[in-house]
Coordinates of C-alpha atoms in Angstrom, one line a residue:
M1 CA 12.8 18.8 39.2
T2 CA 12.1 18.7 35.5
Y3 CA 14.9 18.0 33.1
P4 CA 16.4 19.7 31.2
V5 CA 16.5 22.6 33.6
Q6 CA 15.8 25.9 31.8
L7 CA 16.9 29.3 33.1
A8 CA 14.4 31.9 31.7
L9 CA 14.9 35.7 31.9
G10 CA 11.7 37.0 30.4
P11 CA 11.5 35.8 26.8
L12 CA 15.2 34.8 26.9
V13 CA 16.0 31.1 27.7
L14 CA 19.6 30.7 28.7
P15 CA 21.4 27.3 28.1
V16 CA 22.2 26.2 31.7
H17 CA 24.9 23.8 30.5
L18 CA 26.8 26.6 28.7
L19 CA 26.5 28.9 31.7
F20 CA 28.0 26.3 34.0
E21 CA 30.7 25.6 31.4
V22 CA 31.7 29.3 31.3
L23 CA 31.5 29.4 35.1
A24 CA 33.8 26.3 35.3
Y25 CA 36.5 27.9 33.1
S26 CA 36.2 31.3 34.9
L27 CA 36.3 30.1 38.5
G28 CA 38.9 27.4 37.7
Y29 CA 41.2 30.0 36.2
R30 CA 40.7 32.4 39.0
F31 CA 41.5 29.7 41.5
Y32 CA 44.6 28.8 39.6
Q33 CA 45.8 32.4 39.6
R34 CA 45.2 32.6 43.4
L35 CA 47.2 29.4 44.0
R36 CA 50.0 30.5 41.8
A37 CA 50.3 33.8 43.5
R38 CA 50.7 32.0 46.8
T39 CA 53.2 29.3 45.5
H40 CA 56.8 29.5 44.4
D41 CA 56.4 28.6 40.8
L42 CA 59.6 27.3 39.2
I43 CA 58.2 27.9 35.7
S44 CA 58.4 31.4 34.3
D45 CA 55.4 33.4 33.0
D46 CA 56.5 33.1 29.4
H47 CA 56.9 29.3 29.7
R48 CA 53.6 29.0 31.5
L49 CA 51.9 30.8 28.7
W50 CA 53.3 28.5 26.0
I51 CA 52.4 25.5 28.2
F52 CA 48.8 26.7 28.3
V53 CA 48.8 27.0 24.6
G54 CA 50.1 23.5 24.2
C55 CA 47.6 22.2 26.7
A56 CA 44.7 24.0 25.0
A57 CA 45.6 22.7 21.5
G58 CA 46.1 19.1 22.8
A59 CA 42.9 19.2 24.8
L60 CA 40.9 20.5 21.9
L61 CA 42.2 17.9 19.5
G62 CA 42.1 15.0 22.0
S63 CA 38.6 15.7 23.2
R64 CA 37.2 15.9 19.6
V65 CA 39.0 12.8 18.3
L66 CA 38.1 10.6 21.3
G67 CA 34.5 11.9 21.2
L68 CA 34.2 10.9 17.5
L69 CA 35.7 7.4 18.2
E70 CA 33.1 6.9 20.9
H71 CA 30.6 6.3 18.1
P72 CA 32.6 5.2 15.1
E73 CA 29.5 4.0 13.2
L74 CA 28.4 7.7 12.9
L75 CA 31.7 8.9 11.3
W76 CA 30.5 8.4 7.8
H77 CA 26.9 9.5 8.4
P78 CA 27.1 12.2 11.1
P79 CA 23.8 13.2 12.7
G80 CA 23.2 16.9 12.0
G81 CA 25.8 17.1 9.3
W82 CA 29.4 18.3 9.4
L83 CA 28.9 20.2 12.7
Y84 CA 28.9 16.8 14.4
Y85 CA 32.7 16.6 13.9
F86 CA 33.2 19.8 16.0
T87 CA 30.6 19.4 18.7
N88 CA 31.4 15.9 20.0
K89 CA 33.8 16.0 22.9
T90 CA 34.9 14.1 26.0
I91 CA 36.8 15.1 29.1
V92 CA 39.0 12.0 29.0
G93 CA 40.2 12.9 25.6
G94 CA 40.7 16.5 26.7
L95 CA 42.8 15.5 29.7
L96 CA 45.0 13.0 27.8
G97 CA 45.3 15.3 24.7
G98 CA 46.2 18.2 27.0
L99 CA 48.8 16.0 28.7
I100 CA 50.4 15.2 25.4
G101 CA 50.3 18.9 24.3
V102 CA 51.9 20.0 27.6
E103 CA 54.7 17.4 27.5
L104 CA 55.6 18.2 23.9
T105 CA 55.7 21.9 24.7
K106 CA 57.8 21.4 27.9
K107 CA 60.3 19.2 25.9
H108 CA 60.6 22.0 23.3
L109 CA 61.1 24.6 26.0
G110 CA 63.4 22.5 28.1
V111 CA 61.1 22.7 31.2
T112 CA 61.6 19.8 33.6
S113 CA 59.5 21.0 36.6
S114 CA 55.9 19.8 36.9
S115 CA 53.4 22.1 35.4
G116 CA 50.4 20.0 36.4
D117 CA 50.5 20.0 40.2
L118 CA 49.4 23.6 40.4
M119 CA 46.4 22.8 38.1
V120 CA 45.0 19.9 40.0
F121 CA 42.6 21.7 42.4
P122 CA 41.4 24.2 39.8
I123 CA 40.7 21.4 37.4
I124 CA 38.7 19.6 40.0
V125 CA 36.7 22.7 40.7
G126 CA 36.1 23.4 37.0
M127 CA 35.2 19.8 36.2
S128 CA 32.7 19.6 39.1
L129 CA 31.0 22.8 38.0
G130 CA 30.9 21.5 34.4
R131 CA 29.3 18.2 35.5
V132 CA 26.6 20.2 37.4
G133 CA 25.7 21.7 34.0
C134 CA 25.7 18.2 32.4
H135 CA 23.3 17.0 35.1
L136 CA 20.9 19.8 34.6
A137 CA 20.9 19.4 30.9
G138 CA 19.3 15.9 31.3
L139 CA 19.1 13.6 28.3
T140 CA 20.3 16.3 25.9
D141 CA 23.9 16.1 27.3
G142 CA 24.4 12.3 26.9
T143 CA 26.3 11.8 30.2
F144 CA 23.5 10.0 32.0
G145 CA 23.6 6.4 33.1
T146 CA 21.8 3.2 32.4
P147 CA 18.4 2.4 34.0
A148 CA 18.6 1.8 37.7
A149 CA 16.1 0.4 40.2
L150 CA 17.7 2.3 43.0
P151 CA 16.3 4.9 45.4
W152 CA 18.5 7.6 44.0
G153 CA 17.7 6.8 40.3
I154 CA 16.7 10.0 38.5
N155 CA 14.2 10.4 35.7
F156 CA 15.9 12.8 33.2
G157 CA 12.7 13.3 31.2
D158 CA 12.0 9.9 29.5
G159 CA 10.2 8.3 32.5
I160 CA 13.1 5.9 33.3
P161 CA 15.0 6.2 36.5
R162 CA 18.7 6.2 35.7
H163 CA 22.1 6.2 37.4
P164 CA 23.0 9.9 37.8
T165 CA 26.6 9.3 36.6
N166 CA 27.4 13.0 36.4
L167 CA 26.6 13.3 40.1
Y168 CA 28.7 10.2 40.8
E169 CA 31.6 12.0 39.1
I170 CA 31.2 15.2 41.1
G171 CA 31.2 13.1 44.3
W172 CA 34.3 11.2 43.2
L173 CA 36.2 14.4 42.2
L174 CA 35.5 16.0 45.6
L175 CA 36.7 12.9 47.4
L176 CA 39.8 12.7 45.2
G177 CA 40.5 16.4 45.9
A178 CA 40.0 16.0 49.6
G179 CA 42.2 12.9 49.6
L180 CA 45.0 14.6 47.9
W181 CA 44.8 17.6 50.2
L182 CA 44.9 15.4 53.3
L183 CA 47.7 13.3 51.9
E184 CA 49.8 16.5 51.3
R185 CA 49.1 17.8 54.8
R186 CA 50.9 14.7 56.2
R187 CA 54.0 15.0 53.9
P188 CA 54.9 16.8 50.7
L189 CA 54.6 14.7 47.5
P190 CA 57.4 14.5 45.0
D191 CA 57.3 17.0 42.1
G192 CA 54.5 16.0 39.7
W193 CA 52.9 13.3 41.8
R194 CA 49.9 15.3 42.8
F195 CA 48.9 15.5 39.1
R196 CA 49.8 11.8 38.6
F197 CA 47.5 10.7 41.5
F198 CA 44.7 12.9 40.2
M199 CA 45.0 11.5 36.7
V200 CA 45.1 7.9 37.9
G201 CA 42.1 8.4 40.2
Y202 CA 40.0 10.0 37.5
L203 CA 40.9 7.6 34.7
L204 CA 40.2 4.6 37.0
F205 CA 36.8 6.1 37.9
R206 CA 35.9 6.7 34.2
L207 CA 37.1 3.2 33.2
L208 CA 34.6 1.8 35.8
V209 CA 31.7 4.2 35.5
E210 CA 31.5 3.7 31.7
F211 CA 30.1 0.2 32.4
I212 CA 26.9 1.8 33.7
K213 CA 26.5 4.2 30.7
P214 CA 24.3 3.4 27.8
T215 CA 27.1 3.8 25.2
P216 CA 27.8 0.3 23.8
A217 CA 31.3 -0.9 23.0
P218 CA 31.9 -1.1 19.2
S219 CA 31.7 -4.7 17.9
G220 CA 35.0 -6.5 18.6
W221 CA 36.5 -3.8 20.8
G222 CA 35.4 -5.2 24.2
L223 CA 35.5 -1.7 25.7
T224 CA 34.4 1.7 24.6
A225 CA 36.9 4.1 23.1
I226 CA 36.9 6.1 26.3
Q227 CA 37.7 3.0 28.3
W228 CA 40.5 2.1 26.0
A229 CA 41.9 5.6 26.4
C230 CA 41.6 5.2 30.2
V231 CA 43.5 1.9 30.0
A232 CA 46.3 3.6 27.9
G233 CA 46.5 6.5 30.4
L234 CA 46.7 4.2 33.4
G235 CA 49.3 2.1 31.7
Y236 CA 51.4 5.2 31.0
Y237 CA 51.2 6.3 34.7
G238 CA 51.9 2.8 35.8
W239 CA 55.1 2.9 33.8
L240 CA 56.0 6.3 35.2
F241 CA 55.6 5.1 38.8
G242 CA 57.5 1.9 38.1
R243 CA 60.3 3.9 36.5
D244 CA 60.6 6.3 39.4
V245 CA 60.6 3.5 42.0
G246 CA 63.2 1.6 40.0
L247 CA 65.4 4.7 39.9
S248 CA 65.1 5.2 43.6
K249 CA 66.3 1.7 44.3
K250 CA 69.4 2.0 42.2
P251 CA 72.6 2.1 44.4
H252 CA 74.3 5.5 44.3
L253 CA 77.9 4.7 43.4
P254 CA 80.6 7.1 44.8
E255 CA 82.1 9.5 42.4
P256 CA 85.5 8.3 41.0
E257 CA 88.5 10.0 42.6
T258 CA 90.4 12.5 40.5
Y259 CA 94.0 13.5 40.8
S260 CA 95.5 16.8 39.8

């Protein structure tokens, strides 16, 4: 296979990455609709719509901001001009920004039920399809790994076998999805925990896989911007789990007697 993979229809060359991105959104949303139709959703249609708006706004902002922080040295001299500020994006920033947008929207609406559990499997499907597009785009996408003297190292067009980190991610997402499905077949998870486990699993993967990507950590940072975002996200979910475990261990005092 020669990278980047091109899909030609006569004189027209279609961007494979964009096609898979559109496919990811389309199939992910259809999968979500099917799951919601089969699930008793505690959140109303109107509230779901506003939650989607909050999620989209947060994801758009988060993906762009973290994408720019990944290469802070380019902020003052962007390659390709001002369009650089709108085209650089990262999934980690999108997930964490979307999380913030959802939580702020739910707080405003007074929604306390989990809105993320229903989205986990559609997100896994969409992200996996999107990463297929990243892989086929080769070096132009920037999601490849460092050079690797391994049997499965892939030459993305520069003659150097590299870690196919986008394929690693697809494999991890499928394992994560299968693990959650099997776990819930044994016993139901508390409200919101499916999404928590997904986020913890994905953020942990990204924290580790970034060590075999060619993006260097900015001087004095120790880790890349994406890795620091993963650390922050894992810390947040660690606090949530610790809080819930602490609440479950508190003794339930009997209600005081009242006299009439």
